[in-house]
Coordinates of C-alpha atoms in Angstrom, one line a residue:
Chain A
M1 CA 23.7 -29.1 16.9
S2 CA 23.9 -30.2 13.2
A3 CA 27.1 -29.7 11.3
Q4 CA 27.5 -26.6 9.2
L5 CA 25.8 -26.7 5.8
T6 CA 28.0 -25.9 2.9
V7 CA 26.6 -23.3 0.5
G8 CA 27.3 -22.6 -3.1
I9 CA 25.8 -19.4 -4.6
I10 CA 25.1 -19.0 -8.3
G11 CA 25.3 -15.3 -9.0
A12 CA 27.4 -12.6 -7.3
G13 CA 25.4 -9.4 -7.9
P14 CA 24.3 -6.8 -5.5
V15 CA 21.6 -9.1 -4.0
V16 CA 24.2 -11.7 -3.1
Q17 CA 26.7 -9.1 -1.9
A18 CA 24.3 -6.9 0.1
I19 CA 21.7 -9.4 1.2
H20 CA 22.7 -13.0 1.3
L21 CA 26.3 -12.7 2.3
P22 CA 25.6 -10.3 5.2
T23 CA 22.7 -12.5 6.2
L24 CA 24.8 -15.7 6.2
A25 CA 27.4 -13.8 8.2
R26 CA 24.9 -13.8 11.0
L27 CA 24.4 -17.5 10.7
T28 CA 27.9 -18.9 10.6
E29 CA 27.1 -21.6 13.1
T30 CA 24.7 -23.0 10.5
F31 CA 26.2 -22.2 7.1
R32 CA 29.5 -21.9 5.5
V33 CA 29.7 -20.4 2.0
A34 CA 32.2 -22.5 0.0
K35 CA 31.7 -21.3 -3.6
I36 CA 30.3 -18.4 -5.4
M37 CA 29.9 -18.3 -9.2
D38 CA 29.8 -15.4 -11.5
V39 CA 30.5 -15.2 -15.3
D40 CA 33.2 -12.7 -14.5
Q41 CA 36.1 -14.5 -12.7
A42 CA 37.3 -11.3 -11.1
V43 CA 33.9 -10.6 -9.6
A44 CA 33.5 -14.2 -8.5
T45 CA 36.9 -14.2 -6.9
E46 CA 36.5 -10.8 -5.1
V47 CA 33.0 -11.6 -3.8
A48 CA 33.9 -15.1 -2.8
G49 CA 37.1 -13.8 -1.1
R50 CA 35.0 -11.8 1.3
V51 CA 33.8 -15.1 2.9
D52 CA 36.8 -17.2 2.4
A53 CA 35.0 -19.0 -0.4
V54 CA 36.2 -20.0 -3.9
G55 CA 35.1 -17.9 -6.9
V56 CA 34.1 -20.0 -10.0
T57 CA 32.7 -19.2 -13.4
D58 CA 31.0 -22.5 -14.2
V59 CA 27.6 -23.3 -12.7
N60 CA 28.6 -27.0 -12.7
D61 CA 31.4 -26.3 -10.3
I62 CA 28.7 -25.7 -7.7
I63 CA 25.9 -27.9 -8.8
G64 CA 28.2 -30.8 -9.5
D65 CA 30.3 -30.5 -6.4
P66 CA 29.2 -33.2 -3.9
A67 CA 30.6 -31.1 -1.1
I68 CA 28.0 -28.4 -1.6
D69 CA 24.9 -29.1 0.5
V70 CA 22.8 -26.1 -0.4
V71 CA 22.6 -24.3 -3.7
A72 CA 21.3 -20.7 -3.7
I73 CA 20.3 -19.6 -7.2
C74 CA 20.7 -15.8 -7.5
S75 CA 21.4 -15.5 -11.2
P76 CA 19.2 -13.5 -13.7
S77 CA 15.6 -14.8 -13.7
Q78 CA 15.8 -16.4 -17.1
F79 CA 18.3 -19.0 -15.8
H80 CA 16.4 -19.9 -12.6
S81 CA 14.4 -22.8 -14.1
E82 CA 17.3 -24.7 -15.7
Q83 CA 19.6 -24.1 -12.7
T84 CA 17.0 -25.0 -10.1
I85 CA 16.1 -28.3 -11.8
A86 CA 19.8 -29.1 -12.1
A87 CA 20.4 -28.4 -8.4
L88 CA 17.4 -30.5 -7.4
R89 CA 18.6 -33.4 -9.6
A90 CA 22.0 -33.2 -8.1
G91 CA 20.5 -34.3 -4.8
K92 CA 21.4 -31.3 -2.7
R93 CA 20.0 -31.1 0.9
A94 CA 18.1 -28.0 -0.1
V95 CA 17.8 -25.4 -2.8
L96 CA 17.0 -21.7 -2.5
T97 CA 15.9 -19.9 -5.7
E98 CA 15.6 -16.2 -5.7
K99 CA 12.3 -14.8 -6.8
P100 CA 10.9 -15.3 -9.3
L101 CA 11.2 -19.1 -9.3
A102 CA 10.9 -19.1 -13.1
V103 CA 9.6 -16.9 -15.8
S104 CA 6.6 -19.0 -16.8
G105 CA 4.0 -21.2 -15.2
E106 CA 5.1 -24.1 -17.3
Q107 CA 8.7 -23.8 -16.0
A108 CA 7.4 -23.6 -12.4
K109 CA 5.4 -26.8 -13.0
Q110 CA 8.5 -28.6 -14.3
I111 CA 10.5 -27.4 -11.3
A112 CA 7.8 -28.6 -8.9
A113 CA 7.7 -32.0 -10.6
V114 CA 11.4 -32.5 -10.2
A115 CA 11.2 -31.3 -6.6
D116 CA 8.5 -33.9 -6.0
E117 CA 10.6 -36.6 -7.8
T118 CA 13.8 -35.9 -5.9
G119 CA 12.3 -34.9 -2.6
V120 CA 14.8 -32.1 -2.2
P121 CA 13.5 -29.2 -0.1
L122 CA 12.9 -26.2 -2.4
F123 CA 12.5 -22.6 -1.2
V124 CA 11.9 -19.4 -3.1
G125 CA 13.3 -16.2 -1.8
A126 CA 9.9 -14.6 -1.0
M127 CA 11.4 -13.2 2.2
H128 CA 8.3 -11.6 3.7
T129 CA 6.7 -15.0 3.9
F130 CA 9.5 -15.8 6.4
D131 CA 9.4 -12.4 8.2
P132 CA 8.6 -12.8 11.9
A133 CA 5.9 -10.1 11.6
W134 CA 4.1 -12.3 9.1
L135 CA 4.7 -15.6 10.8
D136 CA 3.7 -14.4 14.3
A137 CA 0.4 -13.0 13.0
Q138 CA -0.5 -16.3 11.3
P139 CA -2.8 -17.6 14.2
Y140 CA -5.1 -14.6 13.6
L141 CA -5.2 -14.6 9.8
D142 CA -7.9 -17.2 9.3
E143 CA -10.4 -14.8 10.9
L144 CA -9.3 -12.2 8.4
R145 CA -9.6 -14.6 5.4
R146 CA -13.2 -15.5 6.3
G147 CA -14.4 -12.0 5.5
V148 CA -11.7 -10.4 3.4
R149 CA -12.8 -7.4 1.4
S150 CA -9.7 -5.5 0.5
I151 CA -6.0 -6.1 0.0
R152 CA -3.2 -3.6 -0.4
S153 CA 0.4 -4.3 -1.3
S154 CA 2.2 -1.0 -1.5
I155 CA 6.0 -0.9 -2.0
V156 CA 7.4 2.6 -2.1
L157 CA 11.2 2.6 -2.0
P158 CA 14.2 4.8 -2.6
P159 CA 16.7 3.5 -5.1
N160 CA 18.3 0.2 -4.0
N161 CA 21.8 1.6 -3.8
R162 CA 20.8 3.8 -0.9
F163 CA 20.6 0.7 1.2
E164 CA 23.1 -1.5 -0.6
D165 CA 25.8 1.0 0.3
W166 CA 25.0 0.6 4.0
A167 CA 25.1 -3.2 3.7
T168 CA 28.3 -3.7 1.9
E169 CA 30.7 -2.3 -0.6
V170 CA 29.2 -3.4 -3.9
V171 CA 31.5 -4.4 -6.8
Q172 CA 30.3 -4.3 -10.4
R173 CA 26.9 -2.8 -9.7
P174 CA 24.8 -3.1 -12.9
E175 CA 23.8 0.2 -14.4
M176 CA 20.1 0.9 -14.2
Q177 CA 18.8 1.2 -17.8
I178 CA 16.1 3.8 -17.5
P179 CA 14.1 4.2 -20.7
T180 CA 13.5 7.7 -21.9
D181 CA 10.5 6.8 -24.1
F182 CA 7.5 5.6 -22.0
G183 CA 5.1 5.0 -24.9
P184 CA 2.5 2.2 -24.8
E185 CA 4.9 -0.4 -26.1
M186 CA 7.6 0.5 -23.6
R187 CA 5.1 0.5 -20.8
A188 CA 3.8 -2.9 -22.0
A189 CA 7.3 -4.2 -22.0
M190 CA 8.1 -2.8 -18.5
M191 CA 5.0 -4.2 -16.8
P192 CA 6.1 -7.8 -16.5
A193 CA 9.5 -6.5 -15.4
V194 CA 8.1 -4.4 -12.6
V195 CA 5.7 -7.1 -11.5
L196 CA 8.4 -9.9 -11.5
G197 CA 11.0 -7.4 -10.2
L198 CA 9.2 -5.6 -7.4
A199 CA 5.5 -6.6 -6.9
I200 CA 6.5 -10.2 -6.7
H201 CA 8.0 -9.6 -3.2
D202 CA 4.5 -9.6 -1.7
L203 CA 2.3 -11.3 -4.2
P204 CA 2.5 -14.6 -2.2
L205 CA 1.0 -12.6 0.7
V206 CA -1.7 -11.1 -1.6
R207 CA -2.5 -14.6 -3.0
S208 CA -2.9 -16.1 0.4
F209 CA -6.0 -13.8 0.9
L210 CA -7.5 -13.9 -2.6
P211 CA -10.5 -16.1 -3.0
E212 CA -10.4 -19.0 -5.4
D213 CA -12.3 -17.0 -8.0
E214 CA -10.1 -16.2 -11.0
A215 CA -8.2 -13.0 -10.3
T216 CA -8.7 -10.4 -13.0
V217 CA -6.5 -7.4 -13.6
T218 CA -8.9 -4.5 -14.2
A219 CA -6.5 -1.6 -14.4
A220 CA -2.8 -1.2 -14.7
E221 CA -0.9 2.1 -14.8
F222 CA 2.9 2.2 -15.3
I223 CA 4.5 5.0 -13.2
A224 CA 7.7 6.2 -14.7
P225 CA 10.5 5.7 -14.2
F226 CA 9.8 2.4 -12.3
G227 CA 6.4 1.9 -10.7
Y228 CA 3.0 0.5 -11.2
A229 CA -0.5 0.7 -9.9
I230 CA -2.5 -2.4 -10.6
S231 CA -6.1 -3.3 -9.7
V232 CA -6.9 -6.9 -9.2
R233 CA -10.4 -8.2 -8.6
A234 CA -11.3 -11.7 -7.5
G235 CA -14.9 -12.2 -6.6
D236 CA -15.8 -9.6 -4.0
V237 CA -12.3 -8.9 -3.1
V238 CA -10.3 -6.0 -4.5
A239 CA -6.5 -5.8 -4.4
D240 CA -4.3 -2.8 -4.9
V241 CA -0.9 -3.9 -6.1
S242 CA 1.3 -0.8 -6.3
G243 CA 4.9 0.0 -6.2
L244 CA 7.1 3.0 -6.8
M245 CA 10.9 3.5 -6.8
H246 CA 11.1 7.2 -6.0
G247 CA 14.0 9.6 -5.5
H248 CA 13.4 10.2 -1.9
W249 CA 14.9 8.6 1.2
Q250 CA 11.9 7.2 3.0
P251 CA 10.8 3.6 2.4
M252 CA 7.2 2.8 2.9
W253 CA 6.8 -0.9 2.4
E254 CA 3.3 -1.8 3.5
F255 CA 0.8 -4.6 3.3
D256 CA -2.9 -4.4 4.4
V257 CA -5.8 -6.8 4.5
V258 CA -9.2 -5.6 5.7
S259 CA -12.1 -7.9 6.4
D260 CA -15.6 -7.0 7.6
S261 CA -14.3 -7.2 11.2
A262 CA -10.5 -7.3 11.2
H263 CA -7.6 -5.3 9.8
L264 CA -4.0 -6.4 9.4
H265 CA -1.4 -3.8 8.6
I266 CA 2.3 -4.7 8.2
D267 CA 5.2 -2.3 7.8
F268 CA 8.2 -4.2 6.4
T269 CA 11.8 -3.0 6.8
P270 CA 13.8 -2.3 3.6
S271 CA 15.8 -5.0 2.0
F272 CA 19.6 -5.0 2.1
V273 CA 20.2 -3.5 5.6
Q274 CA 19.8 -5.8 8.6
A275 CA 17.0 -3.7 10.0
G276 CA 15.1 -6.5 11.8
S277 CA 11.7 -7.8 11.1
G278 CA 8.6 -5.9 10.0
T279 CA 5.8 -4.9 12.4
A280 CA 2.3 -6.3 12.1
V281 CA -0.7 -4.7 13.7
F282 CA -3.8 -6.8 13.9
T283 CA -7.1 -5.1 14.9
D284 CA -10.4 -6.7 15.5
E285 CA -13.3 -6.2 17.9
S286 CA -11.3 -7.6 20.8
G287 CA -8.5 -5.0 20.4
T288 CA -5.2 -4.5 18.8
R289 CA -2.2 -6.9 18.8
R290 CA 1.3 -6.1 17.6
F291 CA 3.7 -8.7 16.2
G292 CA 7.2 -8.8 14.8
L293 CA 9.8 -6.2 15.9
Q294 CA 12.3 -9.1 16.1
G295 CA 16.0 -8.8 15.5
H296 CA 16.0 -10.7 12.2
N297 CA 14.3 -10.0 8.9
G298 CA 12.7 -12.4 6.4
Y299 CA 15.9 -13.1 4.5
E300 CA 17.4 -14.5 7.7
G301 CA 14.1 -16.2 8.3
E302 CA 14.2 -18.0 5.0
W303 CA 17.8 -19.2 5.5
R304 CA 16.8 -20.4 9.0
A305 CA 13.8 -22.2 7.5
L306 CA 16.0 -23.7 4.8
A307 CA 18.5 -25.0 7.4
A308 CA 15.7 -26.6 9.3
A309 CA 14.4 -28.3 6.2
A310 CA 17.8 -29.5 5.2
N311 CA 17.9 -31.1 8.7
G312 CA 14.5 -32.7 8.3
D313 CA 12.1 -30.1 9.7
L314 CA 9.9 -29.2 6.8
S315 CA 7.3 -27.2 8.8
L316 CA 8.2 -23.9 7.2
M317 CA 8.8 -25.2 3.7
P318 CA 6.3 -23.9 1.2
S319 CA 4.3 -26.5 -0.6
R320 CA 5.1 -27.1 -4.3
A321 CA 1.6 -26.1 -5.3
S322 CA 2.0 -22.8 -3.5
L323 CA 5.3 -22.1 -5.3
I324 CA 3.6 -22.7 -8.6
D325 CA 0.5 -20.7 -7.8
D326 CA 2.6 -17.8 -6.6
L327 CA 4.5 -17.6 -9.8
V328 CA 1.5 -18.2 -12.0
L329 CA -0.3 -15.3 -10.3
A330 CA 2.7 -13.0 -10.8
V331 CA 3.2 -14.0 -14.5
D332 CA -0.6 -13.6 -15.1
I333 CA -0.7 -10.2 -13.5
G334 CA 2.4 -9.0 -15.4
D335 CA 1.0 -10.2 -18.7
A336 CA -2.5 -8.8 -18.2
A337 CA -1.0 -5.5 -17.1
A338 CA 1.1 -5.4 -20.3
A339 CA -2.0 -6.2 -22.4
L340 CA -3.9 -3.3 -20.8
Q341 CA -1.1 -0.9 -21.8
L342 CA -1.5 -1.9 -25.4
E343 CA -5.3 -2.0 -25.3
G344 CA -5.3 1.5 -23.8
A345 CA -3.1 2.8 -26.6
Q346 CA -5.4 1.3 -29.3
S347 CA -8.5 2.7 -27.7
Chain B
M1 CA -27.1 35.8 25.1
S2 CA -24.6 37.8 22.9
T3 CA -25.9 39.3 19.7
D4 CA -23.0 37.7 17.9
Q5 CA -23.9 34.3 19.0
I6 CA -24.8 31.7 16.5
V7 CA -28.1 30.0 17.6
L8 CA -28.3 26.5 16.3
A9 CA -31.4 24.5 15.7
P10 CA -30.2 20.9 15.3
E11 CA -32.3 18.0 14.0
P12 CA -33.1 15.5 16.8
E13 CA -30.7 12.9 15.4
I14 CA -27.8 15.3 15.6
E15 CA -28.7 17.3 18.7
A16 CA -26.5 15.5 21.1
F17 CA -23.5 16.0 18.8
T18 CA -24.4 19.6 18.3
R19 CA -24.5 20.1 22.1
T20 CA -20.9 18.8 22.3
L21 CA -19.9 21.4 19.7
S22 CA -21.7 24.2 21.6
A23 CA -20.0 23.2 24.8
S24 CA -16.6 23.8 23.2
L25 CA -17.8 27.2 21.9
P26 CA -19.9 28.4 24.9
R27 CA -19.6 32.1 24.1
S28 CA -20.1 31.9 20.4
V29 CA -22.7 29.2 20.0
A30 CA -26.1 28.5 21.7
I31 CA -28.8 26.0 20.9
D32 CA -32.5 26.7 20.5
V33 CA -34.1 23.7 18.9
D34 CA -37.3 25.5 18.0
H35 CA -36.1 29.0 17.1
G36 CA -32.5 28.8 16.2
S37 CA -31.5 30.7 13.0
T38 CA -29.1 28.1 11.8
A39 CA -30.3 24.6 11.2
V40 CA -28.0 21.7 11.8
I41 CA -28.9 18.9 9.4
A42 CA -27.4 15.4 9.5
G43 CA -26.2 14.5 6.0
T44 CA -28.0 11.2 6.1
G45 CA -31.0 10.0 4.0
D46 CA -32.8 12.7 2.0
W47 CA -31.0 15.6 3.7
V48 CA -31.8 18.0 0.8
A49 CA -35.5 17.6 1.4
R50 CA -35.1 18.2 5.1
I51 CA -33.3 21.5 4.5
G52 CA -36.2 22.6 2.4
S53 CA -38.7 21.8 5.1
G54 CA -37.0 23.8 7.8
A55 CA -37.7 27.3 8.9
A56 CA -34.1 28.5 9.6
P57 CA -32.6 30.7 7.0
I58 CA -29.2 29.1 7.2
A59 CA -28.4 25.4 7.3
I60 CA -25.2 23.5 8.1
V61 CA -25.1 20.0 6.7
V62 CA -22.9 17.7 8.7
D63 CA -21.2 15.1 6.5
P64 CA -23.4 15.0 3.5
Q65 CA -23.8 11.5 2.2
P66 CA -24.6 10.3 -1.3
T67 CA -28.0 11.5 -2.4
D68 CA -29.6 12.7 -5.6
A69 CA -27.2 15.0 -7.4
Q70 CA -29.9 16.8 -9.2
A71 CA -31.6 17.7 -5.9
V72 CA -28.3 19.2 -4.7
R73 CA -28.0 21.1 -8.0
T74 CA -31.5 22.5 -7.5
L75 CA -30.6 23.5 -4.0
A76 CA -27.5 25.4 -5.3
A77 CA -29.7 27.2 -7.9
D78 CA -32.1 28.2 -5.2
A79 CA -29.5 30.4 -3.6
S80 CA -30.1 28.7 -0.3
E81 CA -27.6 29.5 2.4
V82 CA -26.2 26.0 2.9
V83 CA -22.9 25.4 4.5
L84 CA -21.2 22.0 4.2
S85 CA -19.3 20.7 7.1
E86 CA -17.3 17.6 6.2
T87 CA -15.3 15.5 8.7
F88 CA -12.4 14.7 6.5
A89 CA -12.3 17.4 3.7
G90 CA -13.0 20.0 6.4
N91 CA -10.4 18.9 8.9
P92 CA -8.4 22.0 9.7
A93 CA -5.2 20.0 9.0
V94 CA -6.2 19.8 5.3
A95 CA -6.2 23.6 5.0
Q96 CA -2.8 23.6 6.7
L97 CA -1.6 20.9 4.4
R98 CA -2.7 22.9 1.4
E99 CA -0.8 25.9 2.6
R100 CA 2.4 24.2 3.8
A101 CA 2.7 21.6 1.1
A102 CA 1.8 23.8 -1.9
D103 CA 4.8 22.8 -3.9
A104 CA 4.1 19.1 -3.6
L105 CA 0.4 19.7 -4.4
G106 CA 1.5 21.7 -7.4
S107 CA 3.7 19.0 -8.9
A108 CA 2.0 15.8 -7.7
T109 CA 2.3 12.8 -10.0
L110 CA 0.5 10.3 -7.7
M111 CA -2.1 10.6 -5.0
T112 CA -3.3 7.6 -3.0
L113 CA -6.2 7.5 -0.7
V114 CA -7.2 4.7 1.7
A115 CA -10.3 4.7 3.8
T116 CA -11.3 2.2 6.5
G117 CA -14.3 2.2 8.7
D118 CA -17.9 1.1 9.1
V119 CA -19.4 3.1 6.2
S120 CA -20.5 2.1 2.8
P121 CA -18.0 2.2 -0.1
A122 CA -20.1 5.0 -1.7
T123 CA -19.9 7.2 1.3
A124 CA -16.2 6.5 1.8
L125 CA -15.5 7.3 -1.9
L126 CA -17.5 10.5 -1.7
E127 CA -15.4 11.5 1.3
Q128 CA -12.2 10.7 -0.7
L129 CA -13.4 12.8 -3.6
R130 CA -14.2 15.7 -1.3
L131 CA -10.8 15.4 0.2
L132 CA -9.2 15.5 -3.2
R133 CA -11.2 18.7 -4.0
A134 CA -10.1 20.2 -0.7
V135 CA -6.4 19.8 -1.7
G136 CA -7.2 21.4 -5.0
V137 CA -7.7 18.5 -7.4
T138 CA -10.0 19.2 -10.4
E139 CA -11.0 17.5 -13.6
I140 CA -11.2 14.0 -12.0
T141 CA -11.6 11.4 -14.7
V142 CA -12.2 7.8 -13.7
S143 CA -10.7 5.1 -15.8
D144 CA -11.5 2.0 -13.7
S145 CA -13.7 1.3 -10.7
Q146 CA -14.2 -1.9 -8.8
V147 CA -16.9 -1.6 -6.2
T148 CA -18.3 -4.4 -4.1
S149 CA -20.6 -4.4 -1.1
G150 CA -17.7 -3.8 1.2
S151 CA -14.8 -2.4 -0.7
A152 CA -13.8 -0.2 -3.7
L153 CA -10.8 0.4 -5.7
V154 CA -10.8 3.3 -8.2
T155 CA -8.2 4.4 -10.7
A156 CA -8.5 8.0 -11.9
S157 CA -6.6 11.0 -13.0
G158 CA -7.0 14.6 -11.8
V159 CA -5.4 18.0 -12.3
G160 CA -3.5 19.3 -9.3
L161 CA -3.0 22.9 -8.1
G162 CA 0.0 23.4 -10.4
G163 CA -1.8 22.2 -13.5
S164 CA 0.0 18.8 -13.6
T165 CA -2.0 15.6 -14.1
A166 CA -1.7 13.1 -11.2
L167 CA -2.7 9.5 -11.1
L168 CA -5.3 9.0 -8.4
R169 CA -5.9 5.7 -6.5
L170 CA -8.8 5.5 -4.2
Q171 CA -9.3 2.4 -2.0
T172 CA -12.0 1.8 0.6
A173 CA -12.8 -1.1 2.9
T174 CA -15.9 -1.4 5.1
T175 CA -14.9 -2.8 8.5
T176 CA -15.8 -2.6 12.1
A177 CA -12.1 -3.0 13.0
G178 CA -10.7 0.2 14.5
A179 CA -11.9 3.7 14.2
R180 CA -12.8 5.3 10.9
A181 CA -9.9 7.0 9.1
H182 CA -8.7 8.3 5.8
R183 CA -5.1 8.3 4.7
L184 CA -3.9 10.5 1.9
R185 CA -0.4 10.4 0.3
I186 CA 0.8 12.8 -2.3
F187 CA 3.9 11.9 -4.3
S188 CA 5.8 14.6 -6.1
P189 CA 9.3 14.9 -7.4
G190 CA 10.3 17.0 -4.5
A191 CA 8.4 15.6 -1.6
I192 CA 6.0 13.0 -0.2
V193 CA 3.1 14.2 1.9
S194 CA 1.3 11.9 4.2
A195 CA -1.9 12.7 6.1
T196 CA -4.0 10.5 8.3
L197 CA -7.3 12.0 9.2
P198 CA -9.4 10.6 12.0
S199 CA -13.2 10.7 12.4
S200 CA -14.8 13.6 14.2
D201 CA -16.0 11.7 17.3
T202 CA -13.1 13.1 19.1
A203 CA -10.7 16.1 18.8
R204 CA -7.9 13.7 17.9
P205 CA -5.7 15.6 15.6
A206 CA -4.8 14.6 12.1
T207 CA -1.2 13.8 11.5
V208 CA 0.4 15.4 8.5
S209 CA 4.0 15.1 7.4
V210 CA 6.0 16.4 4.5
M211 CA 9.1 14.5 3.7
D212 CA 11.7 15.9 1.4
G213 CA 15.4 15.7 0.9
S214 CA 16.1 17.6 4.1
G215 CA 14.1 15.3 6.3
A216 CA 10.5 15.0 7.4
L217 CA 8.4 17.8 8.8
H218 CA 5.5 16.9 11.1
L219 CA 3.0 19.8 10.7
P220 CA 1.6 21.2 14.0
D221 CA -1.2 19.1 15.4
I222 CA -4.6 20.8 15.4
S223 CA -6.8 19.2 18.1
E224 CA -10.1 20.5 16.5
H225 CA -12.3 18.5 14.3
A226 CA -14.0 19.8 11.2
H227 CA -17.4 20.7 12.6
R228 CA -16.1 22.9 15.4
A229 CA -13.9 24.6 12.8
T230 CA -17.0 25.1 10.7
L231 CA -18.9 26.8 13.5
R232 CA -15.9 28.9 14.5
D233 CA -15.4 30.1 11.0
L234 CA -19.1 30.3 10.1
T235 CA -19.1 34.0 9.2
D236 CA -16.2 33.5 6.8
R237 CA -17.7 30.3 5.4
R238 CA -21.0 32.1 4.7
A239 CA -19.1 34.7 2.8
R240 CA -17.8 32.1 0.4
D241 CA -19.7 31.1 -2.8
L242 CA -22.0 28.6 -1.2
S243 CA -23.8 27.9 -4.4
E244 CA -20.6 27.0 -6.1
E245 CA -19.7 24.7 -3.3
L246 CA -23.0 22.9 -3.6
T247 CA -22.5 22.7 -7.3
Q248 CA -19.1 21.0 -6.8
L249 CA -20.8 18.6 -4.4
A250 CA -23.4 17.8 -7.0
D251 CA -20.6 17.1 -9.5
D252 CA -19.0 14.7 -7.0
L253 CA -22.3 13.0 -6.3
E254 CA -22.7 12.4 -10.1
L255 CA -19.3 10.9 -10.3
I256 CA -20.0 8.7 -7.3
A257 CA -23.2 7.6 -8.9
S258 CA -21.4 6.7 -12.1
I259 CA -18.7 4.8 -10.1
T260 CA -21.1 2.8 -8.0
A261 CA -23.7 2.2 -10.7

């Protein structure tokens, strides 16, 4: 067995506290968290202390530390590009950047160029692309792609803290800033945020079924306080990209693809809690097959894939091109949805 | 033969199905293809013309599919006694949903409908519109529609039972995978209602649940499809304003025509 990989995590917010640290606690034979960085020393120290790591406030204490094998970038999105490039250039064994990889397509291309140049394995935290339900169904998906007609990504969730509080004891939870005015300009401003904050979870799955025709956003509705209903058309394929953070307790995190002769439906488990994998149901003329229902979710899947890549097995590492294309699609959808809010107001 | 029996005169293409209905209502329903007083018309092709050419004073139209809206409007004006029997909108579970989830229907902010099955997008969209009507949605206004040969995605708004405006999302996909089904979700501040409605080739019950802060309530299963319910309630159905129902169908057909144009 390979030696433990030493991990440095940039960011100590709820996602790190409630997702990555509990996930890494299930993988202690593979990973050891050595440092956690936060701009607030007290937060960094407390969160790091939970895993016997060192809390630091300077990014370079992690990126520049040769003892750190793997850097996980879980900072606010606007810092992802610069920090990812720095981690790649530092010659780490692997880098995991939380989604979104960057906030513009140009940034994503710069990151990919550096990843090519350095050869460092790069992963984006698109956890459902590593969920056993998704991976196990892969052998059947080419059949689906040949005649795809309709895609549906629907993410209906309770507030995050419902699950965070079952996963850990969060320190310094950022307050949700809920606007009170949902006029056109506010809706336009919120659209990229909801796309890059929520829709992005499954946009890589959506993109994998879209034909190469240019995808067009034909409708976009902002659903207060935090939701969206976006229509995407690419050739003869329609895609419903919808999400809603509601006040109820029941999560409904679903993904559907329907072709002329096959149907894939996936129910994903909520983030934060270790609720195992999603469940995929694939139906065609030969019958129905069920996949997933495994004991680990996509977050654990992505860390496992990263460990494999750090040790030379790149079979589950996404291509650089796909990372760029995933981000460009998300940015384009967010921008187009924002523009539709303003156009609607003008008309 | 009881004097209260309904004597059906089905069209040839729907006779076998009608016999399965009468078999489940052996005391109430009989079949006399040549002399029955209630015609059973398949809602395919030019079904309006076929009603007009029949001799029976009453007609039941099973699953009316998209046709010329003006012809339906004329039929409504003729005071013809035409009863619509619709697999999805007429599923008894929908009436139950309307009664048991009235609060959610009255304050809905979002309704999503997904249809899969081996039917055209136009037919599936019409079924979805009829389903929305059945749960009390009016004043449906379409803001975007994407319709291909095998799928559709429509964004609209509508006014729910309580007078509040809800965002409506209708998605259809034509596929041979699996049985036909419609799924309806209604989101309101107090509850989420989910209904899955199967086709009428069996008595498989719809599943309807109402989820609120206290938990999730699975409404009682009703193992009866829409068309049996239509026959069982035919007397009551005939007492309703059938002309108004046909007029509403004509409105929906016009909307479908504009969406799919």
